[in-house]
Coordinates of N, CA and C in Angstrom, one line a residue:
X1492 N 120.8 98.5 92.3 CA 120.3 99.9 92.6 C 118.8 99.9 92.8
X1493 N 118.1 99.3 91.9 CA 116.6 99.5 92.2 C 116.1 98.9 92.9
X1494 N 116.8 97.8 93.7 CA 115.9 97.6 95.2 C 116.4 98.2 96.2
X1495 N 117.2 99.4 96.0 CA 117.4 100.6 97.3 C 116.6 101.7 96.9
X1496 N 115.2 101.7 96.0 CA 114.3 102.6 95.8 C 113.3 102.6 96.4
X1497 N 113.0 103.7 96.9 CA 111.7 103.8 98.0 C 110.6 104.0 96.7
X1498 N 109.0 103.4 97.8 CA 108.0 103.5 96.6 C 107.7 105.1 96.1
X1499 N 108.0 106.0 96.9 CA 107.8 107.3 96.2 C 109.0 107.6 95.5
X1500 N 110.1 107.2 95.2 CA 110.9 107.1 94.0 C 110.9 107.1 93.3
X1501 N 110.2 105.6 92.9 CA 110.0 104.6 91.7 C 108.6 105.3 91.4
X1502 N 107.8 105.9 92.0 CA 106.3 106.5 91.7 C 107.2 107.6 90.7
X1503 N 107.7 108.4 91.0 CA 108.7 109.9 90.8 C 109.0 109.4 89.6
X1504 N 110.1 108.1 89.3 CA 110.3 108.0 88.6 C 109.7 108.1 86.9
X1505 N 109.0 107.0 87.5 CA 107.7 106.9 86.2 C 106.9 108.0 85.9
X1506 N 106.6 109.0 86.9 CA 105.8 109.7 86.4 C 106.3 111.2 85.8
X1507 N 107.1 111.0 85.6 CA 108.6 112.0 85.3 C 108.8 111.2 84.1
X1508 N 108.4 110.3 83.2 CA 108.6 109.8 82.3 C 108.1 110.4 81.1
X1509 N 108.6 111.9 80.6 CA 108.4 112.5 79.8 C 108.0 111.2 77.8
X1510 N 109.0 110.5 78.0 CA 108.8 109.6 76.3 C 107.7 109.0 76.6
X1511 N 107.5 108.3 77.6 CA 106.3 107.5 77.7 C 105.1 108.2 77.8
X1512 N 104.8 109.0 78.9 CA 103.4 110.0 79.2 C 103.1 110.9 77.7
X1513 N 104.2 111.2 77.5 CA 104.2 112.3 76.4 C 103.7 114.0 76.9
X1514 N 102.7 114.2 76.0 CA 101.5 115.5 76.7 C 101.1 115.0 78.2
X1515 N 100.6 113.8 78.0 CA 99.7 113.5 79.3 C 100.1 114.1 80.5
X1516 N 101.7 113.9 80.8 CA 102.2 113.9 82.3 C 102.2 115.4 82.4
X1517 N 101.9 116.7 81.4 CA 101.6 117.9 81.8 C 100.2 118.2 83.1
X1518 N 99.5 116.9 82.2 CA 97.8 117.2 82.9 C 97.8 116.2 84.1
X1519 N 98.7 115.6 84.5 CA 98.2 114.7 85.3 C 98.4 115.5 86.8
X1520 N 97.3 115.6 87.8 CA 96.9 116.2 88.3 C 97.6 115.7 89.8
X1521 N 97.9 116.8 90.7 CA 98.4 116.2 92.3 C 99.6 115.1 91.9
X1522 N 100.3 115.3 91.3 CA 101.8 114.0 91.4 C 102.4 114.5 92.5
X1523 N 102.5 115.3 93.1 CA 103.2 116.1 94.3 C 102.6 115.2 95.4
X1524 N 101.4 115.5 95.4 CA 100.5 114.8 96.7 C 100.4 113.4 96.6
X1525 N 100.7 112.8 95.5 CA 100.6 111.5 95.3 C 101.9 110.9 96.1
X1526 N 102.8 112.0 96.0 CA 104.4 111.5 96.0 C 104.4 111.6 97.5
X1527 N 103.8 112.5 98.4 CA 103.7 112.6 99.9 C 102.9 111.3 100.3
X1528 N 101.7 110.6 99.7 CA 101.2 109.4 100.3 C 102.2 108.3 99.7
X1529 N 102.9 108.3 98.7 CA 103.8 107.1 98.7 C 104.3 107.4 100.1
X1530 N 105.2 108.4 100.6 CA 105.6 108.6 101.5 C 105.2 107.9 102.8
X1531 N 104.0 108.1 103.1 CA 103.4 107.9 103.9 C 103.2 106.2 104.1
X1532 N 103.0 105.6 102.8 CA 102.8 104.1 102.7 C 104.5 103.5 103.0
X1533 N 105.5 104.4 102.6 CA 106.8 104.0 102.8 C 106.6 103.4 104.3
X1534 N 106.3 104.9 105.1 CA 106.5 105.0 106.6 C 105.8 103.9 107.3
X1535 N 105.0 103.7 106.3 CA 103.9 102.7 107.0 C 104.4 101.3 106.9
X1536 N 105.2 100.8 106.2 CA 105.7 99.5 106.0 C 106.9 99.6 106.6
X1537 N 107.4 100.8 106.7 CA 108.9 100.5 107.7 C 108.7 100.2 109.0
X1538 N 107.2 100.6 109.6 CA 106.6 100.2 110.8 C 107.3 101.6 111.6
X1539 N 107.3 103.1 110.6 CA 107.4 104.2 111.4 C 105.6 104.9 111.7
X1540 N 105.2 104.7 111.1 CA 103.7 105.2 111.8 C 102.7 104.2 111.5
X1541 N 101.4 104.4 112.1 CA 100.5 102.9 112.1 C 99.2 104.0 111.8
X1542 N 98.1 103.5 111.7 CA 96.7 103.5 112.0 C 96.0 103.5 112.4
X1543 N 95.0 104.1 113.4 CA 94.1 103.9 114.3 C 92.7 103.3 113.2
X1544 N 92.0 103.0 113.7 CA 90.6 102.4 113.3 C 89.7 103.2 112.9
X1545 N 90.2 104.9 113.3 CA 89.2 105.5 112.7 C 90.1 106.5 111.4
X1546 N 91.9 105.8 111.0 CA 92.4 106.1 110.2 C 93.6 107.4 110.8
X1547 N 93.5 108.0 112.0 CA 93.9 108.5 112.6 C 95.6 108.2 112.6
X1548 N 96.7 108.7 112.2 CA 98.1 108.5 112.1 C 98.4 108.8 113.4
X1549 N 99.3 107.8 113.2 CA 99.9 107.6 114.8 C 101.4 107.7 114.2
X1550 N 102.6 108.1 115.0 CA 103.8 107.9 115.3 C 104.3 107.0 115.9
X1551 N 104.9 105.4 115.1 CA 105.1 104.5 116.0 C 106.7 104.2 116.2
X1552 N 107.7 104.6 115.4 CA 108.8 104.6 115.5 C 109.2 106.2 115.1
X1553 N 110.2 107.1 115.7 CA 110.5 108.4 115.4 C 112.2 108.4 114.6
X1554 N 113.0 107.0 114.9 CA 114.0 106.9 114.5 C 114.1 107.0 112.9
X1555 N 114.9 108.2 112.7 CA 115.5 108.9 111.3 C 115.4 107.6 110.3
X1556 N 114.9 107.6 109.1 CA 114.9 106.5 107.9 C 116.2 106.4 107.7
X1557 N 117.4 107.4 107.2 CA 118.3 108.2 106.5 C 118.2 108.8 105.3
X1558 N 116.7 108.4 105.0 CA 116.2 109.3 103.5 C 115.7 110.6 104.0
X1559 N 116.4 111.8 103.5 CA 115.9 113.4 103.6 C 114.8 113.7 103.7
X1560 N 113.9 113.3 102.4 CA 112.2 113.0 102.6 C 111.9 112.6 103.2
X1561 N 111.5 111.3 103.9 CA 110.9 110.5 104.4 C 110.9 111.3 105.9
X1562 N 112.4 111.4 106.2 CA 112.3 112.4 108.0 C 112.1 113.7 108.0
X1563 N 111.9 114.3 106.4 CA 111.3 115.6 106.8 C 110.1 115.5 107.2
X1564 N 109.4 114.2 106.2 CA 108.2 114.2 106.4 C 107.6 113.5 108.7
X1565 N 108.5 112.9 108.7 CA 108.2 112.3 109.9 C 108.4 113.4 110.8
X1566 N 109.6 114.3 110.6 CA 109.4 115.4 111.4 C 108.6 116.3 111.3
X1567 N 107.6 116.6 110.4 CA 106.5 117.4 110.2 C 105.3 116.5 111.0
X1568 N 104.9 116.0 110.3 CA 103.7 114.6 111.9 C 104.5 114.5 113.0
X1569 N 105.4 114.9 113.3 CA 106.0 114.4 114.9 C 105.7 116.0 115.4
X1570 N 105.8 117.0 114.9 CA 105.5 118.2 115.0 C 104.1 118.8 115.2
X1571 N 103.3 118.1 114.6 CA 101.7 118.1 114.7 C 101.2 117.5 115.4
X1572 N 99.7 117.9 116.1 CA 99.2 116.6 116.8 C 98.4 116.0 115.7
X1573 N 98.4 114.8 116.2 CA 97.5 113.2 115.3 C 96.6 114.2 114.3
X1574 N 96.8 113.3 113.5 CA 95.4 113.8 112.3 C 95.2 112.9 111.8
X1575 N 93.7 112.5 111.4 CA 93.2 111.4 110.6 C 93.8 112.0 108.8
X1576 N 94.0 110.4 108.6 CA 94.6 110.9 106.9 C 94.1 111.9 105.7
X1577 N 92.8 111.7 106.1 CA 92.5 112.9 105.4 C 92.5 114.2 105.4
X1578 N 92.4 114.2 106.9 CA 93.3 116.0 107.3 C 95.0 116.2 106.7
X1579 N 95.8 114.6 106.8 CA 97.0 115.1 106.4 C 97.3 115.7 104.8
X1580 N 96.2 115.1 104.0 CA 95.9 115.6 102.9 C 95.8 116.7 102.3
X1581 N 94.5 117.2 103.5 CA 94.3 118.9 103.4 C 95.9 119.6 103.6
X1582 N 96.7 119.3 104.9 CA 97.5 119.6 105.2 C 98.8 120.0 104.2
X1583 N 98.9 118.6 103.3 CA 100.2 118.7 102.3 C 99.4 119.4 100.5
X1584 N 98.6 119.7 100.9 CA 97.4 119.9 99.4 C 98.4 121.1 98.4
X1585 N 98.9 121.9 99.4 CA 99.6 122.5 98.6 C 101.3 122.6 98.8
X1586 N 101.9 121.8 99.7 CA 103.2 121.7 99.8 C 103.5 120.7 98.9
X1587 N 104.9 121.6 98.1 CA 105.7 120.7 97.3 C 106.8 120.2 97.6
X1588 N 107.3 120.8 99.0 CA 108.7 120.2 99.5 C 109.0 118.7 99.4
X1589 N 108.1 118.0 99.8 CA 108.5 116.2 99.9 C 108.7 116.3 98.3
X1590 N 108.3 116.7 97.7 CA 108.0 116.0 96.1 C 109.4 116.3 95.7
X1591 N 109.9 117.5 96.1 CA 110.5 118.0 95.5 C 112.1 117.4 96.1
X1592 N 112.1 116.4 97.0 CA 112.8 116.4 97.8 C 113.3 115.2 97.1
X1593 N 112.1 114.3 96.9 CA 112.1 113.2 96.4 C 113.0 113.4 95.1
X1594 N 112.8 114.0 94.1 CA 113.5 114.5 93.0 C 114.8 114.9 93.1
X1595 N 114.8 115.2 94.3 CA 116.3 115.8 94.6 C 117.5 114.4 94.4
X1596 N 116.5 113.6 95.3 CA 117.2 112.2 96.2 C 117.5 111.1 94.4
X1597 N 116.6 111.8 93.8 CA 116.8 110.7 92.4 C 118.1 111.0 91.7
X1598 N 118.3 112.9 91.7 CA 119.5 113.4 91.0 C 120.6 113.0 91.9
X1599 N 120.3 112.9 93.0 CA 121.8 112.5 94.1 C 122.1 111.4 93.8
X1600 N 121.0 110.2 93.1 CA 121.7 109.0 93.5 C 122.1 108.8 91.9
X1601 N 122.1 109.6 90.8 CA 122.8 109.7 89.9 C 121.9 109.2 88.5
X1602 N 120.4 108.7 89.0 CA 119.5 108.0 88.3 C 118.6 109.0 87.0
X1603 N 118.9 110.3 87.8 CA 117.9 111.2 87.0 C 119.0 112.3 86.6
X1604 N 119.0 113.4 85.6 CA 119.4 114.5 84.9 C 118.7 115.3 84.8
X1605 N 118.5 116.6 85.0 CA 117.2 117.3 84.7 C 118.6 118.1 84.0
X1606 N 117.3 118.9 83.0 CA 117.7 119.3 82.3 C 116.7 121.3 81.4
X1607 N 117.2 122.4 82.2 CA 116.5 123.3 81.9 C 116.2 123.5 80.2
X1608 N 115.2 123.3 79.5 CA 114.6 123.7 78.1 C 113.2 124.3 78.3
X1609 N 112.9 125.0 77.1 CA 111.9 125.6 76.3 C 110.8 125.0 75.6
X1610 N 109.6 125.0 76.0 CA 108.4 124.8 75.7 C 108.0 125.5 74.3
X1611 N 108.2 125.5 73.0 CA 107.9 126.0 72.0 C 108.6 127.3 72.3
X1612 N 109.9 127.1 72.9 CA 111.2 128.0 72.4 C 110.3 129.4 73.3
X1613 N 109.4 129.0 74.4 CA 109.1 130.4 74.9 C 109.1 129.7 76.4
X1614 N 107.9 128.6 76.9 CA 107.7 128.7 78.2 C 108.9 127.8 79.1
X1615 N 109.5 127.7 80.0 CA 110.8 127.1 80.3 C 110.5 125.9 81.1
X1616 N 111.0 124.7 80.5 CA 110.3 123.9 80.9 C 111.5 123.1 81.7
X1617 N 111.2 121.9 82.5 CA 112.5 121.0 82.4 C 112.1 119.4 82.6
X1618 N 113.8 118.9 81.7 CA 113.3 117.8 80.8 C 114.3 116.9 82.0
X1619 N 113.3 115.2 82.5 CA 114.5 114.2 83.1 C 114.7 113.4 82.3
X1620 N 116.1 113.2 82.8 CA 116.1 112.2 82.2 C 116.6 111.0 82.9
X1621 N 116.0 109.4 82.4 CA 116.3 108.3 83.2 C 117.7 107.7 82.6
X1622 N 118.9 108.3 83.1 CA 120.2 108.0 82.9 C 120.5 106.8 83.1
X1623 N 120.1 106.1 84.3 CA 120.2 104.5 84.9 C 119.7 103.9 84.1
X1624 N 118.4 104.1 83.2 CA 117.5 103.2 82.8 C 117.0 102.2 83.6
X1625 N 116.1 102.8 84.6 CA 115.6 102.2 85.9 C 114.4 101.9 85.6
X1626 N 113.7 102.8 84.9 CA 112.3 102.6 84.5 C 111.6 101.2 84.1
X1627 N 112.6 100.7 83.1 CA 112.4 99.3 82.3 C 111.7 98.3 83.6
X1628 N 113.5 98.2 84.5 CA 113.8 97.4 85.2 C 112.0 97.5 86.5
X1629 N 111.7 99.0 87.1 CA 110.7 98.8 87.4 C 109.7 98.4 86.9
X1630 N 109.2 98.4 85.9 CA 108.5 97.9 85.1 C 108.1 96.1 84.8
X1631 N 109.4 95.8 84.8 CA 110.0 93.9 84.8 C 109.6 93.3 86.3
X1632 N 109.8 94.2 87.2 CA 109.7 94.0 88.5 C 108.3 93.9 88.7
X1633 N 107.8 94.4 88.2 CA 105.8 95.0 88.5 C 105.6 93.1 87.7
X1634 N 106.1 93.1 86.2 CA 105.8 92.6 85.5 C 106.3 90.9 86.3
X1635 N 107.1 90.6 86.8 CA 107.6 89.3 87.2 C 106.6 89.2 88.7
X1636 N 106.9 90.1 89.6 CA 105.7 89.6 90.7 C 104.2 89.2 90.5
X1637 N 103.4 90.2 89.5 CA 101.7 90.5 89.5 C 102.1 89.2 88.3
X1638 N 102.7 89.9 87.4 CA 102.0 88.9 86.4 C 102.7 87.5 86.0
X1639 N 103.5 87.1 86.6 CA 104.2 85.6 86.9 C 104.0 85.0 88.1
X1640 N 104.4 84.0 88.1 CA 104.2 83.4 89.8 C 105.4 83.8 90.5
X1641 N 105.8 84.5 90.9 CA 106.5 85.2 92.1 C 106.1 85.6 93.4
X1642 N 107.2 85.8 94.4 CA 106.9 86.8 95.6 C 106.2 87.8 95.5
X1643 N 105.2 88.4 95.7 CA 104.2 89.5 96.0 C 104.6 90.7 96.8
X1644 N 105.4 91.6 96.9 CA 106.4 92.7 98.0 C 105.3 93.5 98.4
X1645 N 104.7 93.5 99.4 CA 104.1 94.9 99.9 C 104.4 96.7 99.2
X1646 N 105.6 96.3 98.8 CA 106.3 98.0 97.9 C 105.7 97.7 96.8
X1647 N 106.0 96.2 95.8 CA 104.9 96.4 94.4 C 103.5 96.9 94.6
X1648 N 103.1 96.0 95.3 CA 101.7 96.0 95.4 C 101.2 97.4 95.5
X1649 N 102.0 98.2 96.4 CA 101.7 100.0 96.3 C 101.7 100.6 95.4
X1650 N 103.2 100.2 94.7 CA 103.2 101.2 93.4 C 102.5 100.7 92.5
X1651 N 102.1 99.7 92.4 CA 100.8 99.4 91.4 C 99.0 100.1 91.6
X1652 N 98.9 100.1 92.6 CA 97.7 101.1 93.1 C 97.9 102.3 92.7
X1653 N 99.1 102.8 93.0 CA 99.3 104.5 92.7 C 99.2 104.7 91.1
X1654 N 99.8 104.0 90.6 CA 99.6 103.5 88.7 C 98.6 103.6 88.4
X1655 N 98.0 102.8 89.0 CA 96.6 102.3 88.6 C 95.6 103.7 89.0
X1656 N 95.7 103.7 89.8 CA 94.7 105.3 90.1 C 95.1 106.0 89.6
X1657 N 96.5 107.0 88.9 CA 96.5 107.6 88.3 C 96.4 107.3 86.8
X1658 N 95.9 106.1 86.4 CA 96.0 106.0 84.8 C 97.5 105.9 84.3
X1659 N 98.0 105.3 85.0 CA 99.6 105.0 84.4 C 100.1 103.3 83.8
X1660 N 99.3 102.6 84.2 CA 99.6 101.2 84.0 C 99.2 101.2 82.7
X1661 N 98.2 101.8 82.0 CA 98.1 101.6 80.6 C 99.5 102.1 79.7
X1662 N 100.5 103.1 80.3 CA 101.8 103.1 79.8 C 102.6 102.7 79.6
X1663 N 103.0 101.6 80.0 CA 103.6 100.7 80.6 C 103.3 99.0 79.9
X1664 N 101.8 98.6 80.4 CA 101.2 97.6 80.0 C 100.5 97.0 78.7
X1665 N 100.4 96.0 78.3 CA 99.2 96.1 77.4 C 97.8 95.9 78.0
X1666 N 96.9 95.8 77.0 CA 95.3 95.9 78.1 C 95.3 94.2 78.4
X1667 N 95.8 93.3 78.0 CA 95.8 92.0 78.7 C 96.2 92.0 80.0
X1668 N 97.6 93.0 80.4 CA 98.1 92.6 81.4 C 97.7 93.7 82.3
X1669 N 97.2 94.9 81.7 CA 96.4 95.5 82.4 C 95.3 94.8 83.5
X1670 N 94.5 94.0 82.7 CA 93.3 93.5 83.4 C 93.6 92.3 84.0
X1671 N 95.0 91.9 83.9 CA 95.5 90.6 84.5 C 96.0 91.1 86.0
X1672 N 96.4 93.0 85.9 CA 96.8 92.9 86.9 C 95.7 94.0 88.0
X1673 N 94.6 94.4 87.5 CA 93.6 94.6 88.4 C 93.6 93.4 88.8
X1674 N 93.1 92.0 88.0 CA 92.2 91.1 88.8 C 93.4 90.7 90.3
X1675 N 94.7 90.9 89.3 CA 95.7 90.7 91.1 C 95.6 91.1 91.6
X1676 N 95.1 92.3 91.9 CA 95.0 93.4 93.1 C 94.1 92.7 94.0
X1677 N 92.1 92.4 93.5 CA 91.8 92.1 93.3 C 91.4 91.5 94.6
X1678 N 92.6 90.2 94.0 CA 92.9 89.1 95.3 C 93.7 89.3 96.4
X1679 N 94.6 90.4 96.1 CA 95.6 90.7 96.8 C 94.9 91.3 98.1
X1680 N 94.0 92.1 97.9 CA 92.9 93.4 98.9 C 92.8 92.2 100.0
X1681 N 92.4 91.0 99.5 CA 91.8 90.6 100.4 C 92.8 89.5 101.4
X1682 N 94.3 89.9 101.4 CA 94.9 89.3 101.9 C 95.6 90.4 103.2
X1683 N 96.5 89.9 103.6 CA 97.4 90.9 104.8 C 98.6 91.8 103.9
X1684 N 98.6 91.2 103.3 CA 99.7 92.1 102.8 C 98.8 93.3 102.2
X1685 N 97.7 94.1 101.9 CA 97.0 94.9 101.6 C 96.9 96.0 103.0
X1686 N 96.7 95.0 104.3 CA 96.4 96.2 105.4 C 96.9 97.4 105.7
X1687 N 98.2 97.2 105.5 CA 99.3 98.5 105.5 C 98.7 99.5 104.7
X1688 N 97.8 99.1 103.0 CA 98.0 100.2 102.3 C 96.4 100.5 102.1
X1689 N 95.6 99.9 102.5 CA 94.2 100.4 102.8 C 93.8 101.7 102.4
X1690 N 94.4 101.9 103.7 CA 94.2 103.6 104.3 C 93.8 104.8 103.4
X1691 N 95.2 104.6 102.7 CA 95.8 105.0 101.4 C 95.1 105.1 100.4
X1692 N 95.0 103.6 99.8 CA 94.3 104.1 98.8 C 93.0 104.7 98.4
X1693 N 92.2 104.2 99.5 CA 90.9 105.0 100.0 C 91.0 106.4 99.6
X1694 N 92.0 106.8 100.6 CA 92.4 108.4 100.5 C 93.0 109.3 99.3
X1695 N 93.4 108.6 98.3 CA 93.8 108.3 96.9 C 92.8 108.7 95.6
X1696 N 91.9 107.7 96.2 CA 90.7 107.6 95.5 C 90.0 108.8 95.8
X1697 N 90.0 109.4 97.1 CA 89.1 110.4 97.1 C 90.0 111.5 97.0
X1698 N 91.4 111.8 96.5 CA 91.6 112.9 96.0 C 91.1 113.0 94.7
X1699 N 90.8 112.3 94.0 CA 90.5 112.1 92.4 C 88.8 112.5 92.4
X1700 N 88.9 112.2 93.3 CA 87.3 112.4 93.4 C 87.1 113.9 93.5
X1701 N 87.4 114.4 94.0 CA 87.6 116.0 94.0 C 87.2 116.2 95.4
X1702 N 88.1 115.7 96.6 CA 88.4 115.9 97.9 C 89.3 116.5 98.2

């Protein structure tokens, strides 16, 4: 089951990881918007849209993914004219629908439980839960490519960026393999399998920035 996970899934996943984050995953900022650029890096590696040189999104395939998300999202940019990625930014800054779509697609595939409860028995909160126990396995996955000699997937390599920028690898990792797996990156930037996700993380970085 978890190599039929798209990288804004497996992003969803984890970051939905109430035992692990703890408090944290209250404060962590834009997971919504994070969850539309996995999207975007999805589309980018299926070889449904590409990049111009000045970052500009192009539509290079329009044919349906069969994920809900993914062709909402392509039918929203098929809908608009071209925007450079950081307009699309501005654009999704306050829509929740992909995110929420994404979430949907986790409870469909039977991986997640949400569950309505109370915040100190007053504010109403809700609690997932990882029923599959998928998390581990992504985790082993991150852990056997970066930090063993294995295949290198263009899908790790993203969701490790998005980790990494949001401060999530420290939950997951220890600080050894933490810095074992920056220095992967590292190397990785400067190879082909990074081109696809460039764009991205650039644009990443400067939401954190306060863009």
């Amino acid at each position: 089951m978890l190599q039929n996970l798209s990288i804004p899934q497996e992003f969803v996943l984890l970051a939905l990881d109430r035992e692990t984050n703890k408090l944290k995953s209250f404060f962590r900022m834009h997971v919504d918007l994070y969850t539309i650029m996995a999207c975007i890096v999805e589309l980018s590696i299926n070889g449904n849209i590409t990049f111009d040189d000045d970052d500009t999104v192009r539509i290079s395939n329009s044919v349906p993914t069969g994920e809900k998300y993914l062709d909402r999202l392509l039918e929203i940019m098929i809908a608009e004219k071209p925007k450079k990625l950081k307009k699309w930014v501005s654009y999704f800054y306050y829509r929740r629908e992909i995110y929420k779509m994404v979430v949907e697609s986790l409870v469909d595939k039977g991986i997640l439980e949400i569950e309505n409860t109370e915040f100190l028995f007053v504010v109403p909160v809700k609690k997932y839960s990882d029923v599959a126990n998928l998390r581990t396995h992504i985790v082993e996955k991150i852990r056997a490519e970066l930090l063993e000699q294995g295949n290198v997937e263009e899908h790790t390599v993203a969701l490790v960026l998005f980790l990494n920028i949001k401060s999530m690898l420290n939950d997951y990792f220890s600080d050894y393999e933490q810095k074992t797996l920056k220095q992967k990156l590292e190397i990785l930037r400067k190879e082909d399998i990074y081109k696809k996700i460039k764009t991205v993380e650039i644009a990443i970085q400067n939401i954190d920035n306060g863009y």
